[in-house]
PDB file of N, CA and C and ligand atoms in Angstrom:
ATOM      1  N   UNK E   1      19.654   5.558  -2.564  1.00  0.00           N
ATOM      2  CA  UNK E   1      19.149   5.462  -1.186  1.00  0.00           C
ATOM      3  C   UNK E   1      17.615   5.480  -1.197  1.00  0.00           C
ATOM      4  N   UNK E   2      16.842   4.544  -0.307  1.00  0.00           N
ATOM      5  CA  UNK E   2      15.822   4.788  -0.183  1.00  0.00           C
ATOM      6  C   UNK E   2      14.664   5.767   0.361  1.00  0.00           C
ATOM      7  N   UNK E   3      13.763   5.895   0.686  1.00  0.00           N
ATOM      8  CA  UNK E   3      13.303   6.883   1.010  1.00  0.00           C
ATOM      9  C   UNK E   3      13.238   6.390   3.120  1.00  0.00           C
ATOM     10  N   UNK E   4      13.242   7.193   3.422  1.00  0.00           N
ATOM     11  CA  UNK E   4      13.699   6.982   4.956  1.00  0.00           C
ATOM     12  C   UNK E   4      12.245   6.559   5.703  1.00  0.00           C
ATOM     13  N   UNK E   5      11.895   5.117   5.915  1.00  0.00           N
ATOM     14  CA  UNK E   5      10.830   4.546   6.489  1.00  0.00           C
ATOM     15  C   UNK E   5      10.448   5.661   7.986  1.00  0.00           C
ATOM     16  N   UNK E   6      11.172   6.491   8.743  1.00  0.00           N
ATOM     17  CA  UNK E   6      11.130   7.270   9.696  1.00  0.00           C
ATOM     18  C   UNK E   6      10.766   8.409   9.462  1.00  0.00           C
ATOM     19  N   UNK E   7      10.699   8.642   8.057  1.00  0.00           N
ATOM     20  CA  UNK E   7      10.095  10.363   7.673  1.00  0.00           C
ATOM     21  C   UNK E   7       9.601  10.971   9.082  1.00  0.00           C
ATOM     22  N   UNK E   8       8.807  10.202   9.198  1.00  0.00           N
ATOM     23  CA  UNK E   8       7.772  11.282  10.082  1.00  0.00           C
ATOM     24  C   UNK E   8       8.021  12.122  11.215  1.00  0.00           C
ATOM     25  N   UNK E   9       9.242  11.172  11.481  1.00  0.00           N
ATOM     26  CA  UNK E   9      10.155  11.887  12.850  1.00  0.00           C
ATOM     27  C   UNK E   9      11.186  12.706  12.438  1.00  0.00           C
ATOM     28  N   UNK E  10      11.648  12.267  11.440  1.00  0.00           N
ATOM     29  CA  UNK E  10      13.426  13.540  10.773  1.00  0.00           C
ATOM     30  C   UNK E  10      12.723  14.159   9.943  1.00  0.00           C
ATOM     31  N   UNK E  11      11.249  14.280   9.569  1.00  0.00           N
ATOM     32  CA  UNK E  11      11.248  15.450   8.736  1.00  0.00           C
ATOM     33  C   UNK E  11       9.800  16.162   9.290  1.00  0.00           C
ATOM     34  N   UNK E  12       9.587  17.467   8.737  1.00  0.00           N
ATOM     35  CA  UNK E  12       8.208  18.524   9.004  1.00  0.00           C
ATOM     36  C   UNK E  12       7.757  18.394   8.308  1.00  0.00           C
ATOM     37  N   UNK E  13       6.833  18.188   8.189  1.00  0.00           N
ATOM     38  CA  UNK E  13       5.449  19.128   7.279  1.00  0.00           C
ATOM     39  C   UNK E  13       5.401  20.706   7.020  1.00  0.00           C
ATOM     40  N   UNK E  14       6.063  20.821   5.607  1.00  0.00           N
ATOM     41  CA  UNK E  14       6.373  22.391   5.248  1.00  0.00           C
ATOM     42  C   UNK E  14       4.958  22.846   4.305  1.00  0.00           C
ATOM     43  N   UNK E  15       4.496  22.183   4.283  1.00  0.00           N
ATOM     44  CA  UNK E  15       3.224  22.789   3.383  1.00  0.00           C
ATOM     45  C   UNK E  15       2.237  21.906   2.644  1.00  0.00           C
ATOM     46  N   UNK E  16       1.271  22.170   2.447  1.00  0.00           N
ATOM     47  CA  UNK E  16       0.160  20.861   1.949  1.00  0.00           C
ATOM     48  C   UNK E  16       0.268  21.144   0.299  1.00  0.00           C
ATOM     49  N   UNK E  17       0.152  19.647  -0.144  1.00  0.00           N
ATOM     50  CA  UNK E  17      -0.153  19.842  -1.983  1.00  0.00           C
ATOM     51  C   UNK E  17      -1.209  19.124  -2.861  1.00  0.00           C
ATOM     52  N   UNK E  18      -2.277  19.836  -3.134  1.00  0.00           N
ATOM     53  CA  UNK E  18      -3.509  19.181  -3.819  1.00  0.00           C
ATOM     54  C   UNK E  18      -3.762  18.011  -2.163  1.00  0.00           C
ATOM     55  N   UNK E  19      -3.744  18.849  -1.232  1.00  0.00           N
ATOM     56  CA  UNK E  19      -4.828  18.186  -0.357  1.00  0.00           C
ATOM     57  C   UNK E  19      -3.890  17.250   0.968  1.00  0.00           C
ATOM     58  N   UNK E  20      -2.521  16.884   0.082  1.00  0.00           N
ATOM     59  CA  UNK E  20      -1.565  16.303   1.026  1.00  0.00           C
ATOM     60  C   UNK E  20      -0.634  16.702   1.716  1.00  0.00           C
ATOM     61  N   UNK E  21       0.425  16.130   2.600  1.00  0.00           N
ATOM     62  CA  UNK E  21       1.209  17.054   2.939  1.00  0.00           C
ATOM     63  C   UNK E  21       2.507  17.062   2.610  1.00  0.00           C
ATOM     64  N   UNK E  22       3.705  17.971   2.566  1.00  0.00           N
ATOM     65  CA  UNK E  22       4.729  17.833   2.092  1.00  0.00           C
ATOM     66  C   UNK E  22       5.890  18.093   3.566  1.00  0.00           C
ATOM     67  N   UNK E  23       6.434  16.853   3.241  1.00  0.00           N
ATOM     68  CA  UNK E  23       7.811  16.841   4.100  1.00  0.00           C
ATOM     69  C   UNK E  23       9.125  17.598   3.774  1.00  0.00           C
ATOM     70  N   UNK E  24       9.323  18.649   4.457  1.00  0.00           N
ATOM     71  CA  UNK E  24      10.445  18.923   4.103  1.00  0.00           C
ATOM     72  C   UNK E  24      11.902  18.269   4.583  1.00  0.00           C
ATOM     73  N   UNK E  25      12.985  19.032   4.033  1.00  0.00           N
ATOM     74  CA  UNK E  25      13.425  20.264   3.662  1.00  0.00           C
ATOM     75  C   UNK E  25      13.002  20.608   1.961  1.00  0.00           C
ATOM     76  N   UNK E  26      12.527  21.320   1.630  1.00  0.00           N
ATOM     77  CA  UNK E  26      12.016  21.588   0.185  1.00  0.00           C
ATOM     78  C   UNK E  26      13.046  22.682  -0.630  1.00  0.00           C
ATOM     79  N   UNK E  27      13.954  22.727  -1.207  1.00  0.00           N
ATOM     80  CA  UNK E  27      14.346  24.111  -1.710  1.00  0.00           C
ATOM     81  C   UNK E  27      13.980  23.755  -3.623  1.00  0.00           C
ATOM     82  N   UNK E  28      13.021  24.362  -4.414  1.00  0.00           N
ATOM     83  CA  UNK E  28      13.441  23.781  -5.869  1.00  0.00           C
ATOM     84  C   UNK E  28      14.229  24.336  -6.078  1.00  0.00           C
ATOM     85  N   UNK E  29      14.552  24.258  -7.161  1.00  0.00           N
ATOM     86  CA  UNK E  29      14.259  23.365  -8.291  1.00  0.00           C
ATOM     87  C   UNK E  29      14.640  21.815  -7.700  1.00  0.00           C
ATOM     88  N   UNK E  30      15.850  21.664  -6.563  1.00  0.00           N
ATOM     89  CA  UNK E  30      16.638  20.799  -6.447  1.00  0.00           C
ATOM     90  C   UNK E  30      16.217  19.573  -5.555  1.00  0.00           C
ATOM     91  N   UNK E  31      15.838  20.556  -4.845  1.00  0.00           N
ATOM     92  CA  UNK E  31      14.936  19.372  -2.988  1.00  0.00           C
ATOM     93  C   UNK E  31      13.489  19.652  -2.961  1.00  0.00           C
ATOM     94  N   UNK E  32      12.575  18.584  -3.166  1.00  0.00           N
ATOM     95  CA  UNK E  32      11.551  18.676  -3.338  1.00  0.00           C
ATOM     96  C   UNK E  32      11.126  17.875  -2.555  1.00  0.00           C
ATOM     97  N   UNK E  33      11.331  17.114  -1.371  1.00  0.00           N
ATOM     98  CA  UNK E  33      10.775  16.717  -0.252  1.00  0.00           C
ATOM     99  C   UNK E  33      10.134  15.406  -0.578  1.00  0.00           C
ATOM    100  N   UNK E  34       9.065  15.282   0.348  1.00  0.00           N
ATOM    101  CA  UNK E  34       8.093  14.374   0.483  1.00  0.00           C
ATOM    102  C   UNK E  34       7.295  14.451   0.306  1.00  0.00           C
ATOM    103  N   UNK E  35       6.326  13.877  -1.244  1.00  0.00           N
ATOM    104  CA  UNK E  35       4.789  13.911  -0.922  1.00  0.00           C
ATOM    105  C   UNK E  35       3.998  12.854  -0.233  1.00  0.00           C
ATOM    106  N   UNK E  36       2.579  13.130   0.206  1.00  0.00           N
ATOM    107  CA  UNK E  36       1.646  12.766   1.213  1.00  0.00           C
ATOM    108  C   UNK E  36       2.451  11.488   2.218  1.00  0.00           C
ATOM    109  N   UNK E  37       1.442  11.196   3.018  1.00  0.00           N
ATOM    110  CA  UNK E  37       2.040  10.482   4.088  1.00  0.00           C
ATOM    111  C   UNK E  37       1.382   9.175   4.444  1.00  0.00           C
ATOM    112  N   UNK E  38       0.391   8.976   3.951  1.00  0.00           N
ATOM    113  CA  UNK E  38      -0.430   7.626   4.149  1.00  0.00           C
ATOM    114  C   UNK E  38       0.603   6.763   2.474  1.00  0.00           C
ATOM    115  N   UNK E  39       0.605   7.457   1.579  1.00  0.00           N
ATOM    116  CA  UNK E  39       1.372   7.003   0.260  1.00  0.00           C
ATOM    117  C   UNK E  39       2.166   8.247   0.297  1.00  0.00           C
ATOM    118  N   UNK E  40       3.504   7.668   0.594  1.00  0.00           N
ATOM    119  CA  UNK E  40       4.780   8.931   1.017  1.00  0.00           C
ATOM    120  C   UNK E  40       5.607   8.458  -0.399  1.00  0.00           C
ATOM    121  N   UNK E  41       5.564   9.525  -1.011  1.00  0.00           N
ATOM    122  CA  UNK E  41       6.391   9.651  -2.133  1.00  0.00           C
ATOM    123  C   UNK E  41       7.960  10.214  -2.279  1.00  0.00           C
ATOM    124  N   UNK E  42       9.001   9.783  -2.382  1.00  0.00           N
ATOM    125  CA  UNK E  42      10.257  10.836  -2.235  1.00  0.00           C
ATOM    126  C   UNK E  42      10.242  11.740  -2.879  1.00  0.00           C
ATOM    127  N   UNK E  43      10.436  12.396  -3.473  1.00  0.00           N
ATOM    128  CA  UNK E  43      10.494  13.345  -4.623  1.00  0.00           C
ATOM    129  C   UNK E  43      11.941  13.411  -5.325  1.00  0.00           C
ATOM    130  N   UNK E  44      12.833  13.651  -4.104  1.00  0.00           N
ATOM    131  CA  UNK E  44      14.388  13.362  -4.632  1.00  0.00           C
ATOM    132  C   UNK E  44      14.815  12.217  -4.792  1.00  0.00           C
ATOM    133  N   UNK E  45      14.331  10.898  -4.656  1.00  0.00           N
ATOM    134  CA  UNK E  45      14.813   9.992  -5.179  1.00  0.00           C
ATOM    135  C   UNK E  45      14.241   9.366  -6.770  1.00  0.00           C
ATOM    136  N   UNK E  46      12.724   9.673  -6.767  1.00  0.00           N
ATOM    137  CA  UNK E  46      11.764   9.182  -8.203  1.00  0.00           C
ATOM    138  C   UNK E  46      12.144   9.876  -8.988  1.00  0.00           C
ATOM    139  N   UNK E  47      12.723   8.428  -9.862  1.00  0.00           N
ATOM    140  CA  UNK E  47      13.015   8.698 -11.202  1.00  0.00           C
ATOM    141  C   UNK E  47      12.247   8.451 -12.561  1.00  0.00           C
ATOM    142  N   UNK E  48      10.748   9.217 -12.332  1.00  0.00           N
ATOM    143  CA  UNK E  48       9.524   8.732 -13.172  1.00  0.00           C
ATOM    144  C   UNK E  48       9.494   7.233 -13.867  1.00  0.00           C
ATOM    145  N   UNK E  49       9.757   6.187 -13.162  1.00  0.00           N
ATOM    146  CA  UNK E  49       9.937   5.151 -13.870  1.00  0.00           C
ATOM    147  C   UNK E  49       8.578   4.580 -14.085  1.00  0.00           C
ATOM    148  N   UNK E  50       7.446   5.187 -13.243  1.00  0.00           N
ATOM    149  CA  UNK E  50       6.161   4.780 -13.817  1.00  0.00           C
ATOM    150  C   UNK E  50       5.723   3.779 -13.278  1.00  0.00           C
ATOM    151  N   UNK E  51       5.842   2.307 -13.032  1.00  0.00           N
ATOM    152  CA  UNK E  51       5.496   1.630 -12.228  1.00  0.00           C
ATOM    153  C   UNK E  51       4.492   1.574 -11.708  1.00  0.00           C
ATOM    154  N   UNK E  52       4.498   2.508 -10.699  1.00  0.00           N
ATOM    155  CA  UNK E  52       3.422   2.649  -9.794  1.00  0.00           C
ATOM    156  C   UNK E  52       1.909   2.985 -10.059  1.00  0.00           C
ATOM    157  N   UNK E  53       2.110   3.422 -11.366  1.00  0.00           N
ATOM    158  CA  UNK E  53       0.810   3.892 -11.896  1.00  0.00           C
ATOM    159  C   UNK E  53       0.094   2.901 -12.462  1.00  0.00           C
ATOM    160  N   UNK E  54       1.436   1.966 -13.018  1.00  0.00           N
ATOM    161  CA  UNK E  54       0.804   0.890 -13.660  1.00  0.00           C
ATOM    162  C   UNK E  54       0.206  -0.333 -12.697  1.00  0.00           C
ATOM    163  N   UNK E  55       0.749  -0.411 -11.592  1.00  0.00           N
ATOM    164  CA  UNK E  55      -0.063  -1.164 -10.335  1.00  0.00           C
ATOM    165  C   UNK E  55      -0.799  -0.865  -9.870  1.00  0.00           C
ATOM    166  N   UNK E  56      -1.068   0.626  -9.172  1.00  0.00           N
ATOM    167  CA  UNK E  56      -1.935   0.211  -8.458  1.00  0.00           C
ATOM    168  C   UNK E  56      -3.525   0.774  -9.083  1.00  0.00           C
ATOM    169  N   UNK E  57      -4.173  -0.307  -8.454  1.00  0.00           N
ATOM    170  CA  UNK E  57      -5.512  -1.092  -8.220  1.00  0.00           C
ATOM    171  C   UNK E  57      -6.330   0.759  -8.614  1.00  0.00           C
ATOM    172  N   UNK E  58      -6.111   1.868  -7.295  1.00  0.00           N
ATOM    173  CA  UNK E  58      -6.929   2.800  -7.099  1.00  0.00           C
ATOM    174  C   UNK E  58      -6.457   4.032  -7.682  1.00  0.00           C
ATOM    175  N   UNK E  59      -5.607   4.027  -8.803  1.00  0.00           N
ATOM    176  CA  UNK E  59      -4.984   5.136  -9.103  1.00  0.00           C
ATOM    177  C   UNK E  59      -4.942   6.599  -8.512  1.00  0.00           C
ATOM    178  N   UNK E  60      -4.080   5.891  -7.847  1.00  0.00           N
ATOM    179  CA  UNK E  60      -3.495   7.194  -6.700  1.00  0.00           C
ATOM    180  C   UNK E  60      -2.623   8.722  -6.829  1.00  0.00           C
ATOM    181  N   UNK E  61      -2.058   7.619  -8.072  1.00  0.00           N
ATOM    182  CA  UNK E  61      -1.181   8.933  -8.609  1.00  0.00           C
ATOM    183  C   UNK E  61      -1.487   9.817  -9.821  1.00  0.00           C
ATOM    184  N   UNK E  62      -0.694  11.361  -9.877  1.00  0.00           N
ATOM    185  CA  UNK E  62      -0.750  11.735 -11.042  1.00  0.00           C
ATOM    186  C   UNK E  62       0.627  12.488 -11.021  1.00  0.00           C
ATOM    187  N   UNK E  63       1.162  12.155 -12.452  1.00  0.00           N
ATOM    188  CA  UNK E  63       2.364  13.308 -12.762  1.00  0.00           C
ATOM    189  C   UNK E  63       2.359  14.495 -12.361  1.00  0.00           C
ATOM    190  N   UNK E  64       3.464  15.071 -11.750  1.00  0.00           N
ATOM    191  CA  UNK E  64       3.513  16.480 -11.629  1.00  0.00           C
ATOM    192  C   UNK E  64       5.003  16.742 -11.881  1.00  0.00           C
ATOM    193  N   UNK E  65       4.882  17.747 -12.750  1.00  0.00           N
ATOM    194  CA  UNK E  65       6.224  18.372 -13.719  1.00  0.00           C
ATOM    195  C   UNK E  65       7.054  18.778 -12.661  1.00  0.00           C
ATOM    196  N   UNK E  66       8.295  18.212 -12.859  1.00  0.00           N
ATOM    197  CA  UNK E  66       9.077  18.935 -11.980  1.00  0.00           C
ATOM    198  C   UNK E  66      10.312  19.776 -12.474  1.00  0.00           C
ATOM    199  N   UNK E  67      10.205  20.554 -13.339  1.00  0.00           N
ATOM    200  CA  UNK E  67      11.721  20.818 -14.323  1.00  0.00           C
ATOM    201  C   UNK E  67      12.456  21.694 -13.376  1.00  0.00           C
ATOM    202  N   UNK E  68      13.490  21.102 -13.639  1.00  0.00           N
ATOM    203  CA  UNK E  68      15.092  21.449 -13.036  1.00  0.00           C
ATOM    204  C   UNK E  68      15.696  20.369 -12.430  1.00  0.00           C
ATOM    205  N   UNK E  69      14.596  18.904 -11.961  1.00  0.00           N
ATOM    206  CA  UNK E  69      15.188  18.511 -11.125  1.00  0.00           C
ATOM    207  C   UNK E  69      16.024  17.138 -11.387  1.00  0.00           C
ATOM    208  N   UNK E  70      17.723  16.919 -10.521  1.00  0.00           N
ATOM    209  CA  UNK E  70      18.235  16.200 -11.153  1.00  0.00           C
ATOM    210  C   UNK E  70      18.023  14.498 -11.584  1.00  0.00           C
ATOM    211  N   UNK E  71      17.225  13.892 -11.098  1.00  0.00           N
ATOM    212  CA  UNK E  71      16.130  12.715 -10.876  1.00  0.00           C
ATOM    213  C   UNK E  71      15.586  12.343 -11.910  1.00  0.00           C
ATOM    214  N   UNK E  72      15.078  13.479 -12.175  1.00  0.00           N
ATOM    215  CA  UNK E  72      13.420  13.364 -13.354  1.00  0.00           C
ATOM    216  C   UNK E  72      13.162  14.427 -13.010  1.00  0.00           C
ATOM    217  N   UNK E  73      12.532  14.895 -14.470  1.00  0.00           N
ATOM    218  CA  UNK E  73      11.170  16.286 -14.977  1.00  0.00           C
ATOM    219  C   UNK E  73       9.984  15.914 -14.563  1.00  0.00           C
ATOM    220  N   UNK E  74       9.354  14.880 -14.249  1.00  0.00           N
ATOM    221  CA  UNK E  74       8.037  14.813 -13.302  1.00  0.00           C
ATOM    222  C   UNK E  74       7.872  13.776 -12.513  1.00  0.00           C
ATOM    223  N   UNK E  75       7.288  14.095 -11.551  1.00  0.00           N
ATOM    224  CA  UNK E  75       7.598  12.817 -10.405  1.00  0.00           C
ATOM    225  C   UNK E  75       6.245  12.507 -10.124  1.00  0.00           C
ATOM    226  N   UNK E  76       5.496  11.173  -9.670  1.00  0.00           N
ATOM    227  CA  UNK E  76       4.401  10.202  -8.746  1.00  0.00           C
ATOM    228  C   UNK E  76       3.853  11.327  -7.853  1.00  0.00           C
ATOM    229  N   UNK E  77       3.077  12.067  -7.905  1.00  0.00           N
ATOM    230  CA  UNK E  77       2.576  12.715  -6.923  1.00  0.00           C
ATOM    231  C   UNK E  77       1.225  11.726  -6.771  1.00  0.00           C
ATOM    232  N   UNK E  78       0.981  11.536  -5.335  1.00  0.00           N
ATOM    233  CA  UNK E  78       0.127  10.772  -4.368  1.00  0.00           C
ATOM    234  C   UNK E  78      -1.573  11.535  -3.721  1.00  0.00           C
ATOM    235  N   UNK E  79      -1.842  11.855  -5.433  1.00  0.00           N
ATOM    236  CA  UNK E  79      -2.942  12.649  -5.036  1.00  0.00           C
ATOM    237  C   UNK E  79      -4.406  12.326  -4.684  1.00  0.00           C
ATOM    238  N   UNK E  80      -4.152  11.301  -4.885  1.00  0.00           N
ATOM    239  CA  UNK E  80      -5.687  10.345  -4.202  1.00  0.00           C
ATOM    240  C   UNK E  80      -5.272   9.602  -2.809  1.00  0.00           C
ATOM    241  N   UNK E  81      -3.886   9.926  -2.163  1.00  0.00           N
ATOM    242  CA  UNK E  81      -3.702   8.902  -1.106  1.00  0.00           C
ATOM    243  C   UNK E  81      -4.998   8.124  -0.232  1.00  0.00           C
ATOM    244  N   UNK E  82      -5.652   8.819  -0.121  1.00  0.00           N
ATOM    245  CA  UNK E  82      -6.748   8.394   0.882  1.00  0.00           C
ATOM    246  C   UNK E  82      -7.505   7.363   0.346  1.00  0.00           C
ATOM    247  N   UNK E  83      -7.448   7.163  -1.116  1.00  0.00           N
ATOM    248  CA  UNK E  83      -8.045   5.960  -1.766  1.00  0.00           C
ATOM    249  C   UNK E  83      -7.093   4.551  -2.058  1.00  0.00           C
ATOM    250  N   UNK E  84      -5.851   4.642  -1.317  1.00  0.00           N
ATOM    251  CA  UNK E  84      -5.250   3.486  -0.816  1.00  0.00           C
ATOM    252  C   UNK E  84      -5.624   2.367  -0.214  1.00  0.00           C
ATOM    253  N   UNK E  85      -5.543   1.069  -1.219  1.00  0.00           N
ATOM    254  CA  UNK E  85      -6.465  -0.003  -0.205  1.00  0.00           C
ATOM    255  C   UNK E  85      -4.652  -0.418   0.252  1.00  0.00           C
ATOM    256  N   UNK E  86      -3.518   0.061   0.320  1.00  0.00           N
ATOM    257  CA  UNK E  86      -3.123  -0.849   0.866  1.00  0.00           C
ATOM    258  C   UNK E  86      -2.265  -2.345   0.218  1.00  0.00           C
ATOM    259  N   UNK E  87      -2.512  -2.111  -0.715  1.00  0.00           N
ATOM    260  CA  UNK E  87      -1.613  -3.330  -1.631  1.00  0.00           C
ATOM    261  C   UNK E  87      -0.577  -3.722  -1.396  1.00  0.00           C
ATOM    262  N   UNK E  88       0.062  -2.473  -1.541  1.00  0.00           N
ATOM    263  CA  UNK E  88       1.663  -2.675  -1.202  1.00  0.00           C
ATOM    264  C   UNK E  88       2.471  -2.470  -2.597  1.00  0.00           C
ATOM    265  N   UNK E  89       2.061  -2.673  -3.965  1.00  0.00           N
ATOM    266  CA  UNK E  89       2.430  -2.939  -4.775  1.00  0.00           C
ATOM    267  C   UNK E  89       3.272  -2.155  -5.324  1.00  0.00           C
ATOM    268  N   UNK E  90       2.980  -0.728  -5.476  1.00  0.00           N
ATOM    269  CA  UNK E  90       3.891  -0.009  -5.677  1.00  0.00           C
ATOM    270  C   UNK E  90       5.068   0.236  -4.720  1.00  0.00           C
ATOM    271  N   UNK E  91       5.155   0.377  -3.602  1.00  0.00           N
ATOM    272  CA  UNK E  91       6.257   0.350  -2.779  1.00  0.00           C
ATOM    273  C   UNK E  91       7.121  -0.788  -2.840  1.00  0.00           C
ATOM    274  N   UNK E  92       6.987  -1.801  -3.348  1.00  0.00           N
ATOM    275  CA  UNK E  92       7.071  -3.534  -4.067  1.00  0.00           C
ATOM    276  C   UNK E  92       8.077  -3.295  -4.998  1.00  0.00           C
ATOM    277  N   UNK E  93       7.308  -2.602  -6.060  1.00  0.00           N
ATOM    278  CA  UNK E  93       7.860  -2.406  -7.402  1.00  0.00           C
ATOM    279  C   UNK E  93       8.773  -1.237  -7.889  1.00  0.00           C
ATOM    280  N   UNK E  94       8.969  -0.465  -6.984  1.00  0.00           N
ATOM    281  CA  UNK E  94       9.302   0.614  -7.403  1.00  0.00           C
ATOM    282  C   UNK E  94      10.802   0.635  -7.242  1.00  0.00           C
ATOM    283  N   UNK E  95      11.427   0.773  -8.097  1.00  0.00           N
ATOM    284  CA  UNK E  95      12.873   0.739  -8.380  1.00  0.00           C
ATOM    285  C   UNK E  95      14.098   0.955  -7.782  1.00  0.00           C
ATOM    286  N   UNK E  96      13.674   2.374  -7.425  1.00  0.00           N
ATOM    287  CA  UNK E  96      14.402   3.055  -6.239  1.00  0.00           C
ATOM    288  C   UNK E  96      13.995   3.010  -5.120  1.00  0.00           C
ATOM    289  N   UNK E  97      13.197   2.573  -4.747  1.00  0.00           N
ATOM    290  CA  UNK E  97      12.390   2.644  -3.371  1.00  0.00           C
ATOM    291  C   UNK E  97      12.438   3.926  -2.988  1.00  0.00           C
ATOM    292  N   UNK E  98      11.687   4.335  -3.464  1.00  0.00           N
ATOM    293  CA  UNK E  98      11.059   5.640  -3.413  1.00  0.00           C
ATOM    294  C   UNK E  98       9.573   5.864  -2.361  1.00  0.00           C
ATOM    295  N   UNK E  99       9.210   4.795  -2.700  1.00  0.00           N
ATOM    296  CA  UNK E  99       7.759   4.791  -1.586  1.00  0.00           C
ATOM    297  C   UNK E  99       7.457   4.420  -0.794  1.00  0.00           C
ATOM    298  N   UNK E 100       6.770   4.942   0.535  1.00  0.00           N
ATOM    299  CA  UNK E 100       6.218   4.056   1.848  1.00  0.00           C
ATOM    300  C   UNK E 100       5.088   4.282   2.298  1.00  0.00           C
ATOM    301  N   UNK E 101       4.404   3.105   2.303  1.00  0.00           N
ATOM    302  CA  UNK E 101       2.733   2.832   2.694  1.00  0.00           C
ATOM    303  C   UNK E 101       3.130   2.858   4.307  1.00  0.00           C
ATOM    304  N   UNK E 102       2.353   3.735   4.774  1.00  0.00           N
ATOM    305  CA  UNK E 102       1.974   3.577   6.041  1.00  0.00           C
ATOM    306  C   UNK E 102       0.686   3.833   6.762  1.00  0.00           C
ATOM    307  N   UNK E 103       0.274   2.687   6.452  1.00  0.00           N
ATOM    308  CA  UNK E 103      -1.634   2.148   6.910  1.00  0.00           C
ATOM    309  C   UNK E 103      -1.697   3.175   8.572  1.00  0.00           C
ATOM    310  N   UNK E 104      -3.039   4.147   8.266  1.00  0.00           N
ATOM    311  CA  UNK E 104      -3.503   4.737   9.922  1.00  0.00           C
ATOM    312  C   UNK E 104      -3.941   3.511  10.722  1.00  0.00           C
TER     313      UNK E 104
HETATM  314 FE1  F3S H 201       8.813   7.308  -9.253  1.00  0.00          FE
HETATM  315 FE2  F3S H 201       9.123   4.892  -8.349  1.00  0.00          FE
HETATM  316 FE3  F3S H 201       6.803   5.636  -9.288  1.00  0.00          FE
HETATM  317  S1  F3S H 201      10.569   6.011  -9.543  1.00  0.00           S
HETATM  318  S2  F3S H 201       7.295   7.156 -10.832  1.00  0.00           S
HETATM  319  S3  F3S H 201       7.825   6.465  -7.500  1.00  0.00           S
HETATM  320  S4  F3S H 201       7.751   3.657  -9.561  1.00  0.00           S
HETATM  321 FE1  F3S H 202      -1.958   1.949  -4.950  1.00  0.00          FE
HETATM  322 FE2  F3S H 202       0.332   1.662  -3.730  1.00  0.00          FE
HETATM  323 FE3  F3S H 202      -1.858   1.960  -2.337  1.00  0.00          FE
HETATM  324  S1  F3S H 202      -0.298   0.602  -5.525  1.00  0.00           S
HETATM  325  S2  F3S H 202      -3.400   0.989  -3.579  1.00  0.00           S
HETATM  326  S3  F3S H 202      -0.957   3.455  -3.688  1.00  0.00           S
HETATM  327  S4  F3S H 202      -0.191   0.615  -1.835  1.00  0.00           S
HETATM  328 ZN1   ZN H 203       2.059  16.496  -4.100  1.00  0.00          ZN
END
């Protein structure tokens, strides 16, 4: 399943990470939500396939370890979101559709 283009309405903002915000419901090891929201990352669906790092243009992302979880041990965290031009590319490429650009 993809990551739900509506986040913003079915889910909260349970807490900020390295600067972004996180959508819950969060419980770890298992549910790890949503990172940032301009570059919305699933967490429960990315299955570190990498991709995304390798596209985009402004390197947005960096690994962050996630052990326990059933997906993948580290997932795309979206820690430069704000340096998004916007490409599209990773949300393009990404396997599971795991990601959604949503331009302010
Ligand atoms: Fe994860 Fe998709 Fe990137 S699976 S590592 S968000 S390409
Ligand atoms: Fe990079 Fe994706 Fe934005 S590839 S520039 S984070 S649309
Ligand atoms: Zn994060």
């Amino acid at each position: 399943m993809a990551i739900d283009p509506n986040f913003q309405s079915n889910r909260k903002v349970v807490s900020k990470h390295e600067g972004h915000d996180v959508w819950g419901p969060v419980e770890p090891p298992e549910v790890l939500g949503i990172h940032g929201t301009v570059v919305a990352v699933d967490f429960d669906i990315c299955i570190a396939d990498g991709i995304c790092f390798d596209v985009c243009p402004v390197d947005v992302f960096k690994w962050l370890d996630t052990p326990g979880h059933s997906k993948s041990e580290k997932k795309a965290d979206p820690v430069n979101e704000q340096d998004c031009i916007y490409c599209l590319a990773c949300e393009t490429q990404c396997p599971v559709e795991a990601i959604k650009i949503i331009q302010p």
